[in-house]
């Protein structure tokens, strides 16, 4: 009796377990199907309206359009153009024969002749002089000259340009001085000056020797100071005059 009751109880448990297993399987299938439908609905709702999901079947590029180049206008040049005569009209002009014995006349331009004789008879004569600036009494530009007349009537004139000064400090000046003798101008540079004595001295800037056959020479000189000396504002010192080698009056 006990065994029979036990078997009945086991059988009832097996039936209950099978029923529960069948119910769980059925619920799982229904839930998956429902979730799949919901996910598919959400993805479909978020797709853009103009999204193309199907690729076009025909992906072949269109054939290129061929264009012909414009017709060259030179191809239409007519071929029946009349020929231009090539006869030289100058061929009818007779040639001019030049006589063989006649030579061409060559004319030379007139050249000015140098003044001669103004220093004749003064061979060995010497002379000298000085021209000075007037812009400052203590800083003075000087032009010293010395001349000697040769046997051929040509004089050598040595021109020296410098400044007479007391205590002076000046920087180096590049081509800030100039001298002109008979129209020939030359620029000169001056060195740095550091003279700390209160006695007058002379600083030479430029010297050269010129030749002339005339009795007079014009000379001028200048030097840019661009500063103050002895409470006097000086821009440029200038000096000049006429060198007289012989008095022909």
XYZ file of N, CA and C in Angstrom:
747
model
N 0.832 -1.193 0.000
C 0.000 0.000 0.000
C 0.871 1.249 0.000
N 1.900 1.210 0.715
C 2.807 2.366 0.772
C 3.503 2.574 -0.536
N 3.937 1.544 -1.176
C 4.633 1.690 -2.480
C 3.716 2.242 -3.539
N 2.500 1.815 -3.497
C 1.551 2.301 -4.519
C 1.319 3.790 -4.353
N 1.218 4.231 -3.085
C 1.000 5.666 -2.845
C 2.225 6.476 -3.276
N 3.349 5.910 -3.073
C 4.588 6.607 -3.443
C 4.694 6.761 -4.938
N 4.358 5.752 -5.680
C 4.421 5.810 -7.142
C 3.427 6.817 -7.675
N 2.253 6.858 -7.030
C 1.250 7.829 -7.490
C 1.745 9.250 -7.279
N 2.392 9.461 -6.140
C 2.921 10.802 -5.859
C 4.008 11.204 -6.833
N 4.890 10.283 -7.191
C 5.964 10.567 -8.150
C 5.403 10.877 -9.510
N 4.372 10.102 -9.890
C 3.760 10.326 -11.200
C 3.119 11.696 -11.269
N 2.489 12.104 -10.153
C 1.846 13.414 -10.147
C 2.889 14.521 -10.263
N 4.030 14.348 -9.624
C 5.100 15.347 -9.709
C 5.652 15.443 -11.104
N 5.805 14.314 -11.791
C 6.310 14.334 -13.158
C 5.362 15.058 -14.092
N 4.059 14.797 -13.898
C 3.062 15.460 -14.762
C 3.089 16.962 -14.522
N 3.211 17.350 -13.233
C 3.248 18.791 -12.941
C 4.489 19.463 -13.530
N 5.604 18.745 -13.427
C 6.840 19.327 -13.993
C 6.753 19.458 -15.488
N 6.192 18.479 -16.177
C 6.066 18.563 -17.634
C 5.157 19.688 -18.035
N 4.066 19.872 -17.272
C 3.130 20.964 -17.598
C 3.812 22.333 -17.450
N 4.586 22.467 -16.338
C 5.285 23.759 -16.135
C 6.316 24.023 -17.207
N 7.032 23.002 -17.646
C 8.038 23.164 -18.696
C 7.422 23.587 -19.998
N 6.249 22.991 -20.320
C 5.551 23.347 -21.567
C 5.099 24.793 -21.530
N 4.642 25.248 -20.372
C 4.181 26.647 -20.263
C 5.322 27.625 -20.420
N 6.474 27.314 -19.834
C 7.627 28.229 -19.955
C 8.103 28.348 -21.388
N 8.127 27.207 -22.094
C 8.563 27.231 -23.493
C 7.643 28.067 -24.342
N 6.310 27.929 -24.119
C 5.331 28.692 -24.892
C 5.470 30.188 -24.622
N 5.683 30.567 -23.315
C 5.846 32.002 -22.994
C 7.094 32.580 -23.616
N 8.201 31.805 -23.652
C 9.453 32.299 -24.237
C 9.324 32.577 -25.720
N 8.615 31.653 -26.445
C 8.429 31.856 -27.885
C 7.607 33.092 -28.145
N 6.553 33.280 -27.339
C 5.697 34.451 -27.554
C 6.448 35.749 -27.267
N 7.295 35.737 -26.199
C 8.069 36.953 -25.861
C 9.086 37.297 -26.917
N 9.793 36.346 -27.506
C 10.791 36.638 -28.552
C 10.152 37.227 -29.786
N 8.984 36.615 -30.113
C 8.301 37.127 -31.316
C 7.854 38.546 -31.106
N 7.344 38.850 -29.921
C 6.888 40.200 -29.642
C 8.049 41.179 -29.639
N 9.194 40.812 -29.012
C 10.387 41.690 -29.001
C 10.919 41.926 -30.375
N 10.923 40.920 -31.229
C 11.418 41.098 -32.592
C 10.562 42.074 -33.345
N 9.242 41.978 -33.160
C 8.364 42.914 -33.863
C 8.573 44.336 -33.377
N 8.767 44.468 -32.049
C 8.947 45.824 -31.495
C 10.254 46.445 -31.988
N 11.365 45.665 -31.947
C 12.641 46.201 -32.436
C 12.560 46.572 -33.888
N 11.945 45.701 -34.660
C 11.811 46.034 -36.082
C 11.003 47.290 -36.284
N 9.979 47.513 -35.470
C 9.167 48.719 -35.598
C 9.971 49.955 -35.235
N 10.809 49.894 -34.174
C 11.604 51.045 -33.771
C 12.639 51.396 -34.836
N 13.340 50.438 -35.372
C 14.349 50.718 -36.404
C 13.697 51.329 -37.622
N 12.543 50.838 -37.972
C 11.850 51.373 -39.152
C 11.391 52.807 -38.930
N 11.025 53.137 -37.709
C 10.572 54.493 -37.425
C 11.723 55.498 -37.483
N 12.968 55.112 -37.183
C 14.102 56.038 -37.153
C 14.850 56.151 -38.472
N 14.454 55.414 -39.481
C 15.108 55.561 -40.784
C 14.673 56.852 -41.456
N 15.615 57.653 -42.053
C 15.212 58.873 -42.796
C 14.349 58.501 -43.972
N 13.438 59.441 -44.293
C 12.499 59.177 -45.368
C 13.190 59.043 -46.710
N 14.335 59.859 -46.935
C 14.989 59.830 -48.250
C 16.157 58.868 -48.311
N 16.265 57.962 -47.323
C 17.357 56.987 -47.323
C 17.095 55.921 -48.366
N 18.099 55.688 -49.208
C 17.970 54.666 -50.244
C 18.649 53.417 -49.730
N 17.902 52.371 -49.618
C 18.437 51.119 -49.071
C 18.809 50.139 -50.154
N 18.242 50.339 -51.339
C 18.532 49.402 -52.432
C 19.545 50.031 -53.368
N 20.658 49.369 -53.614
C 21.675 49.867 -54.539
C 21.164 49.754 -55.960
N 21.441 50.756 -56.799
C 20.986 50.660 -58.202
C 21.679 49.499 -58.900
N 20.912 48.872 -59.727
C 21.444 47.712 -60.409
C 22.427 48.129 -61.501
N 22.159 49.259 -62.193
C 23.014 49.664 -63.303
C 24.040 50.695 -62.802
N 25.319 50.306 -62.617
C 26.388 51.216 -62.125
C 27.365 51.607 -63.222
N 27.017 51.373 -64.441
C 27.929 51.701 -65.553
C 27.957 53.212 -65.792
N 29.180 53.850 -65.874
C 29.301 55.294 -66.107
C 28.855 55.638 -67.516
N 28.239 56.833 -67.685
C 27.783 57.194 -69.040
C 28.971 57.394 -69.972
N 28.774 57.136 -71.198
C 29.836 57.274 -72.210
C 30.207 58.741 -72.379
N 31.553 59.110 -72.513
C 31.947 60.520 -72.679
C 31.442 61.092 -73.991
N 31.142 62.398 -73.899
C 30.656 63.100 -75.093
C 31.858 63.607 -75.864
N 32.022 63.254 -77.078
C 33.155 63.645 -77.924
C 32.784 64.913 -78.692
N 33.666 65.919 -78.589
C 33.451 67.172 -79.315
C 34.578 67.348 -80.312
N 34.271 67.820 -81.463
C 35.269 68.043 -82.513
C 35.865 69.443 -82.396
N 37.171 69.599 -82.592
C 37.790 70.936 -82.521
C 37.276 71.821 -83.646
N 37.312 73.153 -83.406
C 36.833 74.057 -84.471
C 37.708 73.954 -85.714
N 37.084 74.197 -86.798
C 37.775 74.091 -88.079
C 38.776 75.244 -88.196
N 40.009 74.951 -88.571
C 41.035 75.976 -88.753
C 40.666 76.852 -89.942
N 40.619 78.185 -89.673
C 40.239 79.096 -90.747
C 41.256 79.108 -91.879
N 42.516 78.747 -91.545
C 43.528 78.760 -92.594
C 43.280 77.668 -93.632
N 42.453 76.683 -93.268
C 42.169 75.630 -94.233
C 41.321 76.134 -95.384
N 40.634 77.286 -95.173
C 39.742 77.796 -96.211
C 40.403 78.857 -97.074
N 41.721 79.031 -96.966
C 42.408 80.039 -97.788
C 42.328 79.632 -99.249
N 41.882 80.523 -100.094
C 41.777 80.133 -101.518
C 43.154 79.887 -102.117
N 43.173 78.976 -103.016
C 44.443 78.588 -103.653
C 44.682 79.294 -104.979
N 43.683 80.055 -105.433
C 43.828 80.720 -106.737
C 44.245 82.173 -106.598
N 45.100 82.507 -105.625
C 45.576 83.877 -105.440
C 46.608 84.189 -106.530
N 46.491 85.324 -107.171
C 47.460 85.637 -108.236
C 48.843 85.869 -107.654
N 49.858 85.500 -108.387
C 51.243 85.652 -107.942
C 51.671 87.111 -108.014
N 52.472 87.521 -106.996
C 52.989 88.885 -106.942
C 54.292 88.940 -107.729
N 54.440 89.880 -108.593
C 55.689 89.940 -109.366
C 56.859 90.226 -108.448
N 57.941 89.556 -108.685
C 59.137 89.673 -107.842
C 60.219 90.523 -108.478
N 59.926 91.213 -109.540
C 60.940 92.047 -110.184
C 61.294 93.223 -109.287
N 62.556 93.485 -109.083
C 63.029 94.581 -108.251
C 62.967 95.870 -109.058
N 62.117 96.871 -108.627
C 62.043 98.124 -109.423
C 63.355 98.890 -109.432
N 64.205 98.616 -108.424
C 65.475 99.337 -108.387
C 66.455 98.841 -109.445
N 66.112 97.726 -110.084
C 67.036 97.187 -111.079
C 67.119 98.070 -112.314
N 66.088 98.902 -112.536
C 66.094 99.775 -113.715
C 66.920 101.036 -113.498
N 67.370 101.294 -112.232
C 68.143 102.514 -111.975
C 69.603 102.239 -112.312
N 70.210 103.011 -113.136
C 71.610 102.749 -113.502
C 72.540 103.045 -112.349
N 73.572 102.259 -112.201
C 74.559 102.448 -111.138
C 75.424 103.660 -111.451
N 75.831 104.355 -110.360
C 76.668 105.539 -110.498
C 78.113 105.121 -110.290
N 78.925 105.378 -111.234
C 80.333 105.022 -111.147
C 81.129 106.183 -110.574
N 81.955 105.853 -109.562
C 82.810 106.857 -108.928
C 84.185 106.833 -109.582
N 84.745 108.006 -109.841
C 86.096 108.017 -110.420
C 87.106 107.464 -109.430
N 88.023 106.676 -109.920
C 88.995 106.024 -109.049
C 90.019 106.995 -108.490
N 90.338 108.042 -109.197
C 91.383 108.952 -108.759
C 90.910 109.937 -107.700
N 89.585 110.097 -107.570
C 89.076 111.115 -106.657
C 88.989 110.533 -105.243
N 89.567 111.187 -104.259
C 89.533 110.748 -102.868
C 88.488 111.546 -102.094
N 87.820 110.898 -101.125
C 86.814 111.635 -100.350
C 87.461 112.712 -99.506
N 86.738 113.809 -99.344
C 87.223 114.936 -98.553
C 86.788 114.736 -97.111
N 87.727 114.702 -96.193
C 87.450 114.519 -94.764
C 87.623 115.856 -94.074
N 86.551 116.296 -93.411
C 86.608 117.566 -92.690
C 86.697 117.275 -91.200
N 87.634 117.863 -90.536
C 87.816 117.668 -89.104
C 87.109 118.787 -88.348
N 86.510 118.449 -87.191
C 85.828 119.500 -86.420
C 86.821 120.501 -85.859
N 86.294 121.679 -85.687
C 87.151 122.732 -85.138
C 87.440 122.436 -83.670
N 88.689 122.453 -83.281
C 89.082 122.212 -81.891
C 89.661 123.501 -81.323
N 89.205 123.846 -80.124
C 89.735 125.091 -79.545
C 91.208 124.950 -79.221
N 91.938 125.942 -79.541
C 93.382 125.935 -79.267
C 93.630 126.566 -77.913
N 94.537 125.958 -77.149
C 94.858 126.474 -75.820
C 95.558 127.819 -75.935
N 95.268 128.625 -74.936
C 95.889 129.953 -74.928
C 97.391 129.804 -74.698
N 98.158 130.292 -75.607
C 99.611 130.165 -75.532
C 100.246 131.534 -75.259
N 101.374 131.484 -74.579
C 102.164 132.698 -74.420
C 101.812 133.538 -73.220
N 100.724 133.161 -72.425
C 100.352 134.005 -71.288
C 101.393 133.945 -70.189
N 102.151 132.817 -70.093
C 103.203 132.687 -69.079
C 104.595 132.687 -69.699
N 104.670 133.053 -70.970
C 105.974 133.058 -71.645
C 106.900 134.101 -71.021
N 108.148 133.718 -70.884
C 109.136 134.627 -70.317
C 109.117 134.672 -68.801
N 108.280 133.811 -68.129
C 108.193 133.809 -66.666
C 108.726 132.513 -66.074
N 109.580 131.819 -66.822
C 110.106 130.535 -66.354
C 110.833 130.705 -65.030
N 110.535 129.808 -64.092
C 111.164 129.832 -62.778
C 110.449 130.701 -61.762
N 109.460 131.462 -62.185
C 108.749 132.334 -61.247
C 107.863 131.502 -60.327
N 107.848 131.801 -59.025
C 107.011 131.106 -58.044
C 106.125 132.123 -57.336
N 105.019 131.573 -56.806
C 104.089 132.447 -56.082
C 103.265 131.576 -55.142
N 102.521 132.184 -54.224
C 101.684 131.447 -53.273
C 100.610 132.368 -52.721
N 99.631 131.773 -52.064
C 98.552 132.570 -51.486
C 97.613 131.706 -50.664
N 96.615 132.335 -50.053
C 95.630 131.626 -49.218
C 94.276 132.307 -49.337
N 93.216 131.479 -49.419
C 91.831 131.933 -49.339
C 91.204 131.285 -48.104
N 90.388 132.045 -47.372
C 89.819 131.545 -46.117
C 88.307 131.771 -46.069
N 87.663 130.973 -45.221
C 86.217 131.112 -45.014
C 85.947 132.217 -44.001
N 84.673 132.664 -43.925
C 84.293 133.764 -43.047
C 83.139 133.389 -42.123
N 82.751 132.115 -42.058
C 81.603 131.732 -41.239
C 81.921 131.744 -39.746
N 83.172 131.495 -39.362
C 83.564 131.454 -37.953
C 84.979 131.996 -37.820
N 85.266 132.808 -36.772
C 86.624 133.353 -36.616
C 87.628 132.338 -36.069
N 87.150 131.280 -35.397
C 88.050 130.326 -34.764
C 88.123 128.973 -35.481
N 87.142 128.672 -36.324
C 87.175 127.469 -37.155
C 87.115 127.929 -38.606
N 88.276 127.865 -39.299
C 88.410 128.513 -40.601
C 88.851 127.478 -41.635
N 88.109 127.428 -42.754
C 88.508 126.587 -43.890
C 89.506 127.370 -44.737
N 90.651 126.742 -45.056
C 91.726 127.433 -45.769
C 92.041 126.725 -47.087
N 92.331 127.524 -48.134
C 92.836 127.030 -49.410
C 94.213 127.664 -49.614
N 95.238 126.854 -49.474
C 96.608 127.330 -49.701
C 97.061 126.874 -51.086
N 97.736 127.759 -51.826
C 98.223 127.389 -53.156
C 99.649 127.875 -53.342
N 100.397 127.106 -54.113
C 101.776 127.448 -54.484
C 101.953 127.135 -55.961
N 102.638 127.993 -56.693
C 102.814 127.804 -58.134
C 104.273 127.990 -58.521
N 104.673 127.274 -59.609
C 105.990 127.438 -60.205
C 105.817 127.293 -61.708
N 106.426 128.225 -62.462
C 106.284 128.242 -63.916
C 107.514 127.589 -64.539
N 107.254 126.639 -65.469
C 108.340 125.918 -66.124
C 108.863 126.628 -67.354
N 109.891 126.035 -67.960
C 110.513 126.627 -69.145
C 109.587 126.633 -70.353
N 108.637 125.684 -70.407
C 107.734 125.614 -71.553
C 106.504 126.497 -71.392
N 106.469 127.337 -70.356
C 105.326 128.223 -70.162
C 104.155 127.552 -69.475
N 104.364 126.377 -68.867
C 103.314 125.669 -68.131
C 103.587 125.804 -66.637
N 102.557 126.168 -65.888
C 102.696 126.344 -64.447
C 102.120 125.144 -63.710
N 102.807 124.671 -62.683
C 102.309 123.651 -61.765
C 101.799 124.356 -60.520
N 100.517 124.169 -60.224
C 99.885 124.835 -59.089
C 99.431 123.769 -58.099
N 99.987 123.807 -56.896
C 99.613 122.857 -55.835
C 98.584 123.516 -54.936
N 97.423 122.850 -54.795
C 96.313 123.366 -53.991
C 96.149 122.457 -52.768
N 96.113 123.053 -51.583
C 95.939 122.327 -50.325
C 94.745 122.910 -49.574
N 93.833 122.009 -49.128
C 92.632 122.419 -48.402
C 92.696 121.837 -46.994
N 92.383 122.651 -45.969
C 92.374 122.196 -44.584
C 91.665 123.204 -43.706
N 91.729 122.988 -42.388
C 91.079 123.903 -41.463
C 92.088 124.376 -40.417
N 91.932 125.629 -40.040
C 92.681 126.218 -38.942
C 91.745 126.272 -37.743
N 92.190 125.732 -36.584
C 91.260 125.596 -35.449
C 92.045 125.541 -34.147
N 91.294 125.655 -33.045
C 91.808 125.435 -31.699
C 91.328 124.044 -31.250
N 90.946 123.903 -29.999
C 90.475 122.621 -29.465
C 89.282 122.142 -30.297
N 89.386 120.892 -30.829
C 88.368 120.408 -31.767
C 88.229 118.895 -31.676
N 86.979 118.451 -31.633
C 86.646 117.029 -31.708
C 85.590 116.868 -32.802
N 85.922 116.076 -33.823
C 85.013 115.883 -34.959
C 85.061 114.428 -35.394
N 83.889 113.897 -35.726
C 83.823 112.523 -36.223
C 84.348 112.447 -37.657
N 84.590 111.240 -38.131
C 85.007 111.042 -39.521
C 83.859 111.399 -40.454
N 84.142 112.126 -41.512
C 83.111 112.568 -42.454
C 83.444 112.023 -43.844
N 82.519 111.249 -44.413
C 82.736 110.615 -45.713
C 82.217 111.510 -46.837
N 83.142 111.963 -47.698
C 82.834 112.783 -48.868
C 81.951 113.976 -48.511
N 82.270 114.630 -47.402
C 81.536 115.832 -46.998
C 82.340 117.091 -47.284
N 83.451 116.913 -47.998
C 84.230 118.054 -48.451
C 84.346 118.031 -49.966
N 84.558 119.208 -50.574
C 84.676 119.299 -52.029
C 85.608 120.448 -52.377
N 86.343 120.270 -53.490
C 87.217 121.317 -54.007
C 87.024 121.374 -55.517
N 87.041 122.577 -56.054
C 86.841 122.777 -57.494
C 87.907 123.720 -58.011
N 88.653 123.249 -59.016
C 89.717 124.048 -59.624
C 89.440 124.141 -61.120
N 89.201 125.366 -61.595
C 88.890 125.590 -63.011
C 87.763 124.681 -63.508
N 86.731 124.499 -62.693
C 85.559 123.713 -63.095
C 85.662 122.233 -62.832
N 86.835 121.745 -62.431
C 87.002 120.321 -62.129
C 86.759 120.095 -60.634
N 85.630 119.444 -60.294
C 85.235 119.258 -58.897
C 85.651 117.876 -58.406
N 86.098 117.818 -57.158
C 86.507 116.568 -56.517
C 85.970 116.562 -55.090
N 85.389 115.433 -54.664
C 84.945 115.281 -53.276
C 86.050 114.616 -52.457
N 86.103 114.952 -51.184
C 87.095 114.319 -50.313
C 86.467 114.033 -48.950
N 87.009 113.016 -48.271
C 86.580 112.642 -46.928
C 87.591 113.169 -45.917
N 87.139 113.328 -44.688
C 88.017 113.848 -43.638
C 88.084 112.862 -42.476
N 89.241 112.735 -41.824
C 89.393 111.763 -40.739
C 88.788 112.269 -39.431
N 88.767 111.409 -38.454
C 88.332 111.779 -37.114
C 89.374 112.708 -36.483
N 88.883 113.776 -35.868
C 89.782 114.771 -35.271
C 89.563 114.784 -33.757
N 90.653 114.639 -33.008
C 90.634 114.735 -31.549
C 91.825 115.598 -31.116
N 91.614 116.892 -31.085
C 92.680 117.835 -30.722
C 92.261 118.534 -29.429
N 93.000 118.275 -28.360
C 92.606 118.748 -27.026
C 93.516 119.867 -26.514
N 94.188 120.570 -27.403
C 95.040 121.694 -27.006
C 94.314 123.005 -27.306
N 94.631 124.036 -26.535
C 93.981 125.326 -26.731
C 94.865 126.280 -27.528
N 95.727 125.719 -28.367
C 96.559 126.528 -29.271
C 96.132 126.256 -30.712
N 96.310 127.271 -31.556
C 95.866 127.136 -32.948
C 96.738 126.153 -33.705
N 96.092 125.329 -34.554
C 96.798 124.357 -35.382
C 96.100 124.265 -36.736
N 96.735 123.535 -37.652
C 96.177 123.364 -38.996
C 96.062 121.866 -39.290
N 94.885 121.427 -39.731
C 94.641 120.031 -40.099
C 94.388 119.966 -41.598
N 95.222 119.234 -42.319
C 95.114 119.151 -43.774
C 94.054 118.109 -44.177
N 93.272 118.449 -45.196
C 92.230 117.568 -45.700
C 92.547 117.014 -47.093
N 93.056 117.870 -47.975
C 93.195 117.493 -49.399
C 94.339 118.285 -50.004
N 95.090 117.637 -50.930
C 96.131 118.342 -51.675
C 96.279 117.706 -53.052
N 96.517 118.530 -54.081
C 96.704 118.049 -55.453
C 97.415 119.129 -56.248
N 98.067 118.697 -57.349
C 98.811 119.620 -58.209
C 98.137 119.669 -59.583
N 97.918 120.867 -60.084
C 97.256 121.090 -61.364
C 98.215 121.812 -62.310
N 98.076 121.515 -63.619
C 98.884 122.183 -64.651
C 98.010 123.160 -65.422
N 98.587 124.284 -65.779
C 97.858 125.267 -66.558
C 98.838 126.112 -67.374
N 98.332 126.580 -68.503
C 99.112 127.514 -69.324
C 98.499 128.905 -69.271
N 97.449 129.043 -68.484
C 96.790 130.345 -68.371
C 97.321 131.094 -67.162
N 97.070 132.355 -67.148
C 97.610 133.200 -66.082
C 96.722 133.228 -64.847
N 95.495 132.729 -64.929
C 94.568 132.751 -63.802
C 93.849 131.420 -63.658
N 93.483 131.079 -62.414
C 92.740 129.851 -62.113
C 91.711 130.166 -61.032
N 90.502 129.644 -61.205
C 89.455 129.798 -60.197
C 89.472 128.579 -59.282
N 89.386 128.805 -57.960
C 89.414 127.708 -57.001
C 88.360 127.965 -55.922
N 87.657 126.881 -55.526
C 86.643 126.948 -54.474
C 86.726 125.667 -53.654
N 86.335 125.752 -52.370
C 86.326 124.579 -51.497
C 85.218 124.724 -50.462
N 84.731 123.572 -49.952
C 83.698 123.573 -48.922
C 83.878 122.348 -48.031
N 83.382 122.477 -46.777
C 83.428 121.368 -45.818
C 82.214 121.474 -44.898
N 81.432 120.405 -44.813
C 80.225 120.406 -43.989
C 80.593 120.150 -42.524
N 80.226 121.097 -41.665
C 80.482 120.979 -40.234
C 79.272 120.377 -39.522
N 78.102 120.940 -39.779
C 76.836 120.460 -39.195
C 76.932 120.395 -37.671
N 77.393 121.477 -37.079
C 77.520 121.514 -35.627
C 77.814 122.920 -35.142
N 78.151 123.007 -33.853
C 78.422 124.293 -33.215
C 79.888 124.343 -32.791
N 80.524 125.508 -33.032
C 81.915 125.710 -32.619
C 82.052 127.125 -32.088
N 82.489 127.232 -30.824
C 82.612 128.555 -30.209
C 81.284 129.270 -30.134
N 80.209 128.545 -29.760
C 78.851 129.100 -29.644
C 78.312 129.620 -30.968
N 78.880 129.200 -32.077
C 78.383 129.597 -33.404
C 77.918 128.340 -34.139
N 76.683 128.357 -34.558
C 76.128 127.224 -35.315
C 76.631 127.311 -36.760
N 77.274 126.216 -37.217
C 77.886 126.212 -38.552
C 77.320 125.034 -39.342
N 76.824 125.351 -40.525
C 76.377 124.296 -41.430
C 77.519 123.868 -42.346
N 78.034 124.793 -43.156
C 79.111 124.487 -44.098
C 80.097 125.657 -44.149
N 81.374 125.325 -44.119
C 82.419 126.330 -44.325
C 82.752 126.389 -45.813
N 82.860 127.594 -46.369
C 83.188 127.764 -47.790
C 84.278 128.815 -47.943
N 85.129 128.583 -48.950
C 86.198 129.558 -49.264
C 86.497 129.466 -50.746
N 87.117 130.508 -51.300
C 87.455 130.486 -52.721
C 87.991 131.813 -53.208
N 88.506 131.787 -54.451
C 89.026 132.998 -55.040
C 89.718 132.705 -56.362
N 90.438 133.665 -56.891
C 91.132 133.544 -58.175
C 92.638 133.524 -57.937
N 93.284 132.487 -58.453
C 94.748 132.410 -58.370
C 95.324 133.146 -59.577
N 96.113 134.172 -59.322
C 96.722 134.969 -60.379
C 98.198 134.580 -60.492
N 98.580 133.986 -61.636
C 99.945 133.544 -61.841
C 100.801 134.594 -62.524
N 100.147 135.465 -63.324
C 100.889 136.526 -63.996
C 99.941 137.659 -64.296
N 100.436 138.881 -64.083
C 99.615 140.076 -64.327
C 99.942 140.576 -65.729
N 98.988 140.329 -66.671
C 99.227 140.714 -68.068
C 98.584 142.073 -68.400
N 98.203 142.824 -67.412
C 97.559 144.113 -67.670
C 98.588 145.167 -68.092
